[in-house]
mmCIF file of C-alpha atoms in Angstrom:
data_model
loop_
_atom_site.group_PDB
_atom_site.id
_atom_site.type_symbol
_atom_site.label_atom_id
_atom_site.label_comp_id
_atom_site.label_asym_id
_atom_site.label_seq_id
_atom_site.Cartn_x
_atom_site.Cartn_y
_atom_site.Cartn_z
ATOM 1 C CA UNK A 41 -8.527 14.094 5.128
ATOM 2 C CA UNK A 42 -7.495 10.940 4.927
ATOM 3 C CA UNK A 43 -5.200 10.151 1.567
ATOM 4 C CA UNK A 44 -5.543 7.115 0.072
ATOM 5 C CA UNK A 45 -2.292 5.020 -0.893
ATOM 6 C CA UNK A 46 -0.448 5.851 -3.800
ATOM 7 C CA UNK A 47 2.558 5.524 -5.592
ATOM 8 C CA UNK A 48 2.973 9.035 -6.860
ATOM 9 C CA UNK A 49 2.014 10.829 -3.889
ATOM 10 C CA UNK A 50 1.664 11.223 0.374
ATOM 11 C CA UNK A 51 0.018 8.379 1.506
ATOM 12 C CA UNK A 52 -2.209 8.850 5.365
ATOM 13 C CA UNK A 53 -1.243 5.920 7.980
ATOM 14 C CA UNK A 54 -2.931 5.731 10.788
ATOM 15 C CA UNK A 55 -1.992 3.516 14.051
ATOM 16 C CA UNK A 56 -3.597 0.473 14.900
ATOM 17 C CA UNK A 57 -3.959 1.234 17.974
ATOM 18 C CA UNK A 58 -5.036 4.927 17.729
ATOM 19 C CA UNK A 59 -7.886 5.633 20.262
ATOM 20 C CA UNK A 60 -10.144 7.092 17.850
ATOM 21 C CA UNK A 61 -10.284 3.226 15.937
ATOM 22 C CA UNK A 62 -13.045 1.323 16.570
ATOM 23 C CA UNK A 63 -11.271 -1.711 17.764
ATOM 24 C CA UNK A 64 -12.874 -4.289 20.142
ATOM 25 C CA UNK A 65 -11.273 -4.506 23.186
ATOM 26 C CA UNK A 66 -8.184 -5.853 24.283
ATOM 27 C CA UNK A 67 -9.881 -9.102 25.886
ATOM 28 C CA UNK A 68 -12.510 -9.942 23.012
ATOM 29 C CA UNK A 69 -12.333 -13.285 21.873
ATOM 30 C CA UNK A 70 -9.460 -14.441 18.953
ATOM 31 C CA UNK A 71 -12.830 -14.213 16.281
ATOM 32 C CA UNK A 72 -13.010 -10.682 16.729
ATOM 33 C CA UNK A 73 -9.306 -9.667 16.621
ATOM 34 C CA UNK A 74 -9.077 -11.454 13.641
ATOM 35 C CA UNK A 75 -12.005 -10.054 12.233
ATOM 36 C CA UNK A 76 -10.668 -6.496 13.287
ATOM 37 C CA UNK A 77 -7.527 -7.187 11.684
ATOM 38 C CA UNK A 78 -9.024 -7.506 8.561
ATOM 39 C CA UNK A 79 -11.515 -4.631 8.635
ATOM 40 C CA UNK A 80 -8.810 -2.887 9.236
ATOM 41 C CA UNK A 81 -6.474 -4.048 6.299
ATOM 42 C CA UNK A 82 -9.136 -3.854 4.114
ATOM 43 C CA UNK A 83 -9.367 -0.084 4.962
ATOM 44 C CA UNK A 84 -5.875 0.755 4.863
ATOM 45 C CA UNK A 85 -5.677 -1.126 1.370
ATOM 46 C CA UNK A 86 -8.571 0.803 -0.123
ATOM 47 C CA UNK A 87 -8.844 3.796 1.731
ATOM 48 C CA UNK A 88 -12.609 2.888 2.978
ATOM 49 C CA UNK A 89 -12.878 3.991 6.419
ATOM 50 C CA UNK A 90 -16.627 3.871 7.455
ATOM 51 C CA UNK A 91 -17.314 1.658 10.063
ATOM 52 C CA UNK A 92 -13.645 1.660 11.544
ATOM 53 C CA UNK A 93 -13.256 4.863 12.552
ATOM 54 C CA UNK A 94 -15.641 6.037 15.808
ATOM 55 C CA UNK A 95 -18.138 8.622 14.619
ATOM 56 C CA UNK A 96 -16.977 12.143 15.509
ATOM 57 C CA UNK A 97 -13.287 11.301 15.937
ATOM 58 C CA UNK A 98 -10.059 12.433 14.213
ATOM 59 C CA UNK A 99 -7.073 9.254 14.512
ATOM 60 C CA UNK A 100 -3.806 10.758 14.493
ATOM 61 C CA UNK A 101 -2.916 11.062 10.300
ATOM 62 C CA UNK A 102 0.367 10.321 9.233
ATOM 63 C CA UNK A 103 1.222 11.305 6.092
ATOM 64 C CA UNK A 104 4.399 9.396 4.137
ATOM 65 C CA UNK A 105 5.877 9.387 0.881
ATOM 66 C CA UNK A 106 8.012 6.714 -0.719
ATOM 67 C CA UNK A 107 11.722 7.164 0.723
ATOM 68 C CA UNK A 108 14.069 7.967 -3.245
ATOM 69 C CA UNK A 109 15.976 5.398 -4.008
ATOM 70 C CA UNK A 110 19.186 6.814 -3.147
ATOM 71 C CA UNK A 111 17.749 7.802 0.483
ATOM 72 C CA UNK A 112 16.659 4.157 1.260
ATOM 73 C CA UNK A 113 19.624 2.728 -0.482
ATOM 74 C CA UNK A 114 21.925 5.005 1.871
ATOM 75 C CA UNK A 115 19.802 3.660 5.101
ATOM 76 C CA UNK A 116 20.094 -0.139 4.273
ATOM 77 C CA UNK A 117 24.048 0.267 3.969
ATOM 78 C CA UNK A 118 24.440 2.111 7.144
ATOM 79 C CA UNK A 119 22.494 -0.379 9.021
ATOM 80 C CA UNK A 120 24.470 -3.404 6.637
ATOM 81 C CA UNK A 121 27.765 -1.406 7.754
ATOM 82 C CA UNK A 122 26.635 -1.553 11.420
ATOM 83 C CA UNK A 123 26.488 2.165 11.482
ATOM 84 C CA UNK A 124 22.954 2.293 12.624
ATOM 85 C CA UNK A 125 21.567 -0.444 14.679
ATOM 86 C CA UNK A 126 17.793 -2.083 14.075
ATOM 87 C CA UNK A 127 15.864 0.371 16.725
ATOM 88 C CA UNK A 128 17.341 2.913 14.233
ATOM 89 C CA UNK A 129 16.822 1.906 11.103
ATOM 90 C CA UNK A 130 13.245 1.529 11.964
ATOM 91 C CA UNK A 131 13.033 5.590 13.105
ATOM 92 C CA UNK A 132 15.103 6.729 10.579
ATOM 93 C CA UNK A 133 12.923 4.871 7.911
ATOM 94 C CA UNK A 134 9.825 6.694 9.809
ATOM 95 C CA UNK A 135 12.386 10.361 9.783
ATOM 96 C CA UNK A 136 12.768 9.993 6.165
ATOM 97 C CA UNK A 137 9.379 8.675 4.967
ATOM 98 C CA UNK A 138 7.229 10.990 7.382
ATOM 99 C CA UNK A 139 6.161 14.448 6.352
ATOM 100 C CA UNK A 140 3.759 15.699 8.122
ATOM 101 C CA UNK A 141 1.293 15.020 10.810
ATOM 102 C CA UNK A 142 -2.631 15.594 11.875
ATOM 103 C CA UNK A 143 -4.020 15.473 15.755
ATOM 104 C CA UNK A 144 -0.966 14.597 17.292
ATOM 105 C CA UNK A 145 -0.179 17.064 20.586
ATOM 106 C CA UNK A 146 2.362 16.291 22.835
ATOM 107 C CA UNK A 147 1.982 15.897 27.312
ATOM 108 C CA UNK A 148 1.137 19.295 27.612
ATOM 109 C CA UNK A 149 -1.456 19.148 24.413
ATOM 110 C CA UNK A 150 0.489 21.256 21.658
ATOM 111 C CA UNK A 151 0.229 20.335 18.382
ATOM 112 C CA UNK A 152 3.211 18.527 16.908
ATOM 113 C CA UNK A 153 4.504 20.241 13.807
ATOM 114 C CA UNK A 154 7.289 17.970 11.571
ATOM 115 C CA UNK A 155 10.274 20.557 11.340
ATOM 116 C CA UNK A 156 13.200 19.414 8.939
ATOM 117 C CA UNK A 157 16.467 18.837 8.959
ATOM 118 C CA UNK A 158 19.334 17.951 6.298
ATOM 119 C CA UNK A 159 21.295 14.874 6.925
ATOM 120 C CA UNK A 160 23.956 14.122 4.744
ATOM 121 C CA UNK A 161 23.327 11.271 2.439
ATOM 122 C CA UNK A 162 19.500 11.368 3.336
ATOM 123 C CA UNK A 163 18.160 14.863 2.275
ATOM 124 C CA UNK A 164 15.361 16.194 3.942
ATOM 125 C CA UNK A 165 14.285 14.105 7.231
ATOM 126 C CA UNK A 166 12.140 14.998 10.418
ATOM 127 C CA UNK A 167 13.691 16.058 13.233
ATOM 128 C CA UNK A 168 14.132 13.444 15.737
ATOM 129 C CA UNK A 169 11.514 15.245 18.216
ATOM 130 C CA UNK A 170 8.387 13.808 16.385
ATOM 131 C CA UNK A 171 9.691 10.306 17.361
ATOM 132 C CA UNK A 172 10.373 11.072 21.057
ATOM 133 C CA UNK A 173 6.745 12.453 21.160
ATOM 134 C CA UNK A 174 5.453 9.199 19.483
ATOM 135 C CA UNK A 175 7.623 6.838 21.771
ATOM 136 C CA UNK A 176 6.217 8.341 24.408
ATOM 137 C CA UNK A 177 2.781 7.077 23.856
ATOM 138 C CA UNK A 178 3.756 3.647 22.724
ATOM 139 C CA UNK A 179 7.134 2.311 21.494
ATOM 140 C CA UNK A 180 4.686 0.628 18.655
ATOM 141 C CA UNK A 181 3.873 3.260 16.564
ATOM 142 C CA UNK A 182 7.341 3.731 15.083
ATOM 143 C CA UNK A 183 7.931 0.243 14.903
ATOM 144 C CA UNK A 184 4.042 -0.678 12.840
ATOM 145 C CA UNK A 185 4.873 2.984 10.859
ATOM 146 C CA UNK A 186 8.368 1.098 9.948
ATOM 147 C CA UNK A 187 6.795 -1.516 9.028
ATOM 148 C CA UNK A 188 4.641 0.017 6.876
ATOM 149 C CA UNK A 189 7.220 2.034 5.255
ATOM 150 C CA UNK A 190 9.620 -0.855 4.706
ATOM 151 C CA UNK A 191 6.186 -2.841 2.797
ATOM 152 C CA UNK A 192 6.235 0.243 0.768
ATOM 153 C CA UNK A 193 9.941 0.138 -0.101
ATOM 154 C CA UNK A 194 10.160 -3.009 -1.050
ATOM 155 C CA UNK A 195 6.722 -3.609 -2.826
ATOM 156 C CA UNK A 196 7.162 -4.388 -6.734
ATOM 157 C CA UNK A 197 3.881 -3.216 -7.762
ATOM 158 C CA UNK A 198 0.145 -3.311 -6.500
ATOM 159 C CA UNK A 199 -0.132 -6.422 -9.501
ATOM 160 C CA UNK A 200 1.819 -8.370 -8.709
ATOM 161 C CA UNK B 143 -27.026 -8.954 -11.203
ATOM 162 C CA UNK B 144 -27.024 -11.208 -8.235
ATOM 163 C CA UNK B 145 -25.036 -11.021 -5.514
ATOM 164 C CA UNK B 146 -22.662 -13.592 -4.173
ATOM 165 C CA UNK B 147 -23.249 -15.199 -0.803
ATOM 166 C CA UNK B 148 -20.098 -14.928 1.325
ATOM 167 C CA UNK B 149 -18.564 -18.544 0.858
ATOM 168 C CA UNK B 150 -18.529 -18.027 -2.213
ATOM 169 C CA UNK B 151 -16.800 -14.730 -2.407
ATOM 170 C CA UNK B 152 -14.791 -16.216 0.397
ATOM 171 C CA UNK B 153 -14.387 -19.520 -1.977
ATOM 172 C CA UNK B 154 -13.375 -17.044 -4.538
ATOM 173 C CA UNK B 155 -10.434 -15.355 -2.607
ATOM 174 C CA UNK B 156 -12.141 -12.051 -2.191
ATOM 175 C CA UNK B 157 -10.021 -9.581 -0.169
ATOM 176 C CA UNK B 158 -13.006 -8.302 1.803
ATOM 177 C CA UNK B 159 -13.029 -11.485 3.883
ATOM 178 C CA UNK B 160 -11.183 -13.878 5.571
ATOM 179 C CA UNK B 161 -9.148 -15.676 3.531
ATOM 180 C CA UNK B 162 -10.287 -19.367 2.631
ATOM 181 C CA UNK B 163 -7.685 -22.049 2.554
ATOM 182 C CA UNK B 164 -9.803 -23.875 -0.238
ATOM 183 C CA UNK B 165 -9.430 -20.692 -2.453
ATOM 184 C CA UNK B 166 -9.719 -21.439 -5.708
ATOM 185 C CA UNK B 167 -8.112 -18.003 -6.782
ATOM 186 C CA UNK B 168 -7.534 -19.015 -10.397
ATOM 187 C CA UNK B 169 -11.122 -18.940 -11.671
ATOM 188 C CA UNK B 170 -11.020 -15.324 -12.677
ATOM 189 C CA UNK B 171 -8.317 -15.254 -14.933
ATOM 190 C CA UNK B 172 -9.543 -14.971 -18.727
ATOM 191 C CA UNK B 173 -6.709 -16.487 -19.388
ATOM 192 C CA UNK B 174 -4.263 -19.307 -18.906
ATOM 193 C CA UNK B 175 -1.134 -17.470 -17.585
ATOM 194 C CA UNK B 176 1.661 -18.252 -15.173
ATOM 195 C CA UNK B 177 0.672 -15.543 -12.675
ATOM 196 C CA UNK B 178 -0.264 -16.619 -9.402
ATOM 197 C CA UNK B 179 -3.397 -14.250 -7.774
ATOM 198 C CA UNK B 180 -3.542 -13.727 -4.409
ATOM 199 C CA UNK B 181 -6.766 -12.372 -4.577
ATOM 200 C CA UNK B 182 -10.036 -11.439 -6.758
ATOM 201 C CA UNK B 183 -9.564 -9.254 -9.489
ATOM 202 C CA UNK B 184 -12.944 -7.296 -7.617
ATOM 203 C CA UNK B 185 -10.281 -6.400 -4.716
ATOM 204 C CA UNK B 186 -7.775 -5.515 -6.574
ATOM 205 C CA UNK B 187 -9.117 -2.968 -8.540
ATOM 206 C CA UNK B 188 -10.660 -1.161 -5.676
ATOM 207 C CA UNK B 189 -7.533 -0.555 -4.542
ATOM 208 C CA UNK B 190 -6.063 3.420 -5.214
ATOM 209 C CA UNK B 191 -2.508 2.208 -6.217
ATOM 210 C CA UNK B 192 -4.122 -0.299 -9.007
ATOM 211 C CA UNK B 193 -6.833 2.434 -10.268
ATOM 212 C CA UNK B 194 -3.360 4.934 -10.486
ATOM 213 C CA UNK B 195 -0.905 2.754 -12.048
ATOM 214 C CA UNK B 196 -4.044 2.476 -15.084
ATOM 215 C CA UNK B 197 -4.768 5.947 -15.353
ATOM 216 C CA UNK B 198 -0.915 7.024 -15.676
ATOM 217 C CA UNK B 199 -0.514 4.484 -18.593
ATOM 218 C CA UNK B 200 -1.212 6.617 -21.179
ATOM 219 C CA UNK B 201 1.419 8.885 -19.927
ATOM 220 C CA UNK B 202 3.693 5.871 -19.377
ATOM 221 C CA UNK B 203 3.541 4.752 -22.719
ATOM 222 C CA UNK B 204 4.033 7.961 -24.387
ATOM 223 C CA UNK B 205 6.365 8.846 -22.330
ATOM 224 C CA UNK B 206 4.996 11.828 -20.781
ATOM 225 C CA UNK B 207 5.384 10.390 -17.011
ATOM 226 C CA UNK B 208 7.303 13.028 -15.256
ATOM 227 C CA UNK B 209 5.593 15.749 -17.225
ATOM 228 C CA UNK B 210 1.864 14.185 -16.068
ATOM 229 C CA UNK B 211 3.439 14.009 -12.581
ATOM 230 C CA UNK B 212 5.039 16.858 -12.425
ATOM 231 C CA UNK B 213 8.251 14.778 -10.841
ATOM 232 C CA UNK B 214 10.299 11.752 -11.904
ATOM 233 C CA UNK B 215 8.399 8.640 -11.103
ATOM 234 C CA UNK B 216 9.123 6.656 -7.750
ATOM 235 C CA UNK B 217 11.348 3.625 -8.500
ATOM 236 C CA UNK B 218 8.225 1.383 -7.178
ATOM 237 C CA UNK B 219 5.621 2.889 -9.820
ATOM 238 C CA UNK B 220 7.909 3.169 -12.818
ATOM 239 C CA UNK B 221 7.928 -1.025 -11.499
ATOM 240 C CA UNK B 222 3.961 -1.101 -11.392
ATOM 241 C CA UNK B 223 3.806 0.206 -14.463
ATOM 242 C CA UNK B 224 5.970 -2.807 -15.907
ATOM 243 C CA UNK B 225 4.205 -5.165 -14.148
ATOM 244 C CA UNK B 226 0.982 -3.616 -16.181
ATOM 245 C CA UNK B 227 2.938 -3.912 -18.861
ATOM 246 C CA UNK B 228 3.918 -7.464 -18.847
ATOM 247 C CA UNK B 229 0.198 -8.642 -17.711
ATOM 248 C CA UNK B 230 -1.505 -6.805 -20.840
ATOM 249 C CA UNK B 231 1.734 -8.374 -22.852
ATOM 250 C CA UNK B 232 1.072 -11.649 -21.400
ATOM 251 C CA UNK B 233 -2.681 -11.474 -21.610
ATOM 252 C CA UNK B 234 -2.370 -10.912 -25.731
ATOM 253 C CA UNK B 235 -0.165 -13.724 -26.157
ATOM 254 C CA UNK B 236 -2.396 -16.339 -24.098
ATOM 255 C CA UNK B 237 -5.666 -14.615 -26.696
ATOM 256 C CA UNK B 238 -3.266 -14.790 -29.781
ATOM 257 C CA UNK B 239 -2.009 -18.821 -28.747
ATOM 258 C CA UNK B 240 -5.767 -19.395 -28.206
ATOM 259 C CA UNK B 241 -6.953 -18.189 -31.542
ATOM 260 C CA UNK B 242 -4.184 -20.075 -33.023
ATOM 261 C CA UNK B 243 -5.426 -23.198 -31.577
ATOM 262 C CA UNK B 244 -9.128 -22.396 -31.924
ATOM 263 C CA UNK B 245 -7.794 -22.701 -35.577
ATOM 264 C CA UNK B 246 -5.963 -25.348 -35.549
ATOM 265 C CA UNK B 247 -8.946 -27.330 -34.104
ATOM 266 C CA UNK B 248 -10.695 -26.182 -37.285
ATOM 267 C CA UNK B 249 -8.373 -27.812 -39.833
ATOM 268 C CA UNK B 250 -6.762 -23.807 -40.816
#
């Protein structure tokens, strides 16, 4: 299932480059990247999948909450304190924003499963495993899911 | 009902297509206001987090938030819901100032 974005609860992200996306090829001309771009925006925004997702195929589902206050607050003044450096802020923003995961296996195909840990000043956070098994498909994923988290941080409101 | 072609929705800044440099983005507001879109008001509310910020109003306004949630409110929605706030605010003082010179206009 694939949750649409909210405010109040998990929110699914999926990768842009997940295998099971309909995407044109890496050589198609600018037209259709751009146009790809935007299909795929437009389906993250409003949770309206058809046509982007190949027929019979599960993406990998990442599902996210909004990091507390006092969580993301902690973050930016570790990495403002040059306690964490910017390759870390953008995992530990996935750690503490992630929790839990669909169709992701690791090399030898067993399913990932988020497992916990405390870390003092950020509560609950994912154990540092999940991003090891998504760096080593792509580098990328952690750095668009950072992204995506930091939009979410900082957004005032959907009306604005 | 007839539907738009697509330079005009595209004209119109809808967030289903590309967006048009020669937007003219302001043509759905009711009102005069001093918000600036970004896009249609038909994107907008197909979008989850808009349709959610209006149905927890109710609960906003009473004050039953964390009770309807059954948690405190993030940070970011207790903000949407202000924005809401200050739109339908704004929205009755633009209808209010037009009434008043609707009047006016009439010698009242």
């Amino acid at each position: 299932m694939i949750k649409p974005r909210s405010l109040t609860r998990e929110t699914t992200w999926i990768w842009s480059q997940d295998p099971a996306l309909d995407a044109p090829p890496a050589d198609a001309p600018e037209a259709a990247q751009e146009a790809w771009a935007l299909r795929l925006k437009v389906a993250r925004d409003t949770n309206q999948w058809d046509g982007v997702i190949k027929p019979g195929e599960k993406p990998t589902r990442f599902s996210v909450r909004i990091i507390p206050g006092t969580h993301w607050r902690a973050l930016l003044d570790s990495f403002a304190a040059g306690k964490i450096g910017p390759s870390s802020i953008a995992a530990m923003s996935v750690r503490l924003a992630l929790r839990s995961v669909a169709d992701l296996t690791d090399a030898e195909g067993r399913a990932i499963v988020v497992e916990f840990a405390d870390i003092s000043g950020f509560g609950p956070c994912a154990k540092q495993k999940v991003v090891d098994v998504l760096d080593s498909y792509s580098a990328g994923i952690v750095l668009e899911l950072a992204d995506f988290v930091a939009e979410r941080q900082n957004q005032p409101g959907p009306l604005s | 009902m007839q539907a738009s072609s697509h330079i005009e929705r595209s004209r119109r800044g809808c967030g289903f297509l590309p967006p048009d440099p020669a937007a003219n983005l302001r043509h759905a507001l009711p009102i005069a206001c001093d918000v600036e879109p970004t896009v249609c008001p038909g994107y907008s509310i197909s979008l989850p987090e808009v349709n959610e910020v209006v149905r927890f109003r109710p609960s906003y306004l009473k004050g039953y938030l964390t009770e309807h949630l059954g948690e405190p409110p993030s940070e970011q929605f207790i903000e949407a819901q202000n924005v809401l706030e200050g739109a339908v605010n704004e929205h009755h003082a633009a209808d209010i100032r037009e009434r008043n010179e609707e009047a006016k206009r009439r010698g009242r």
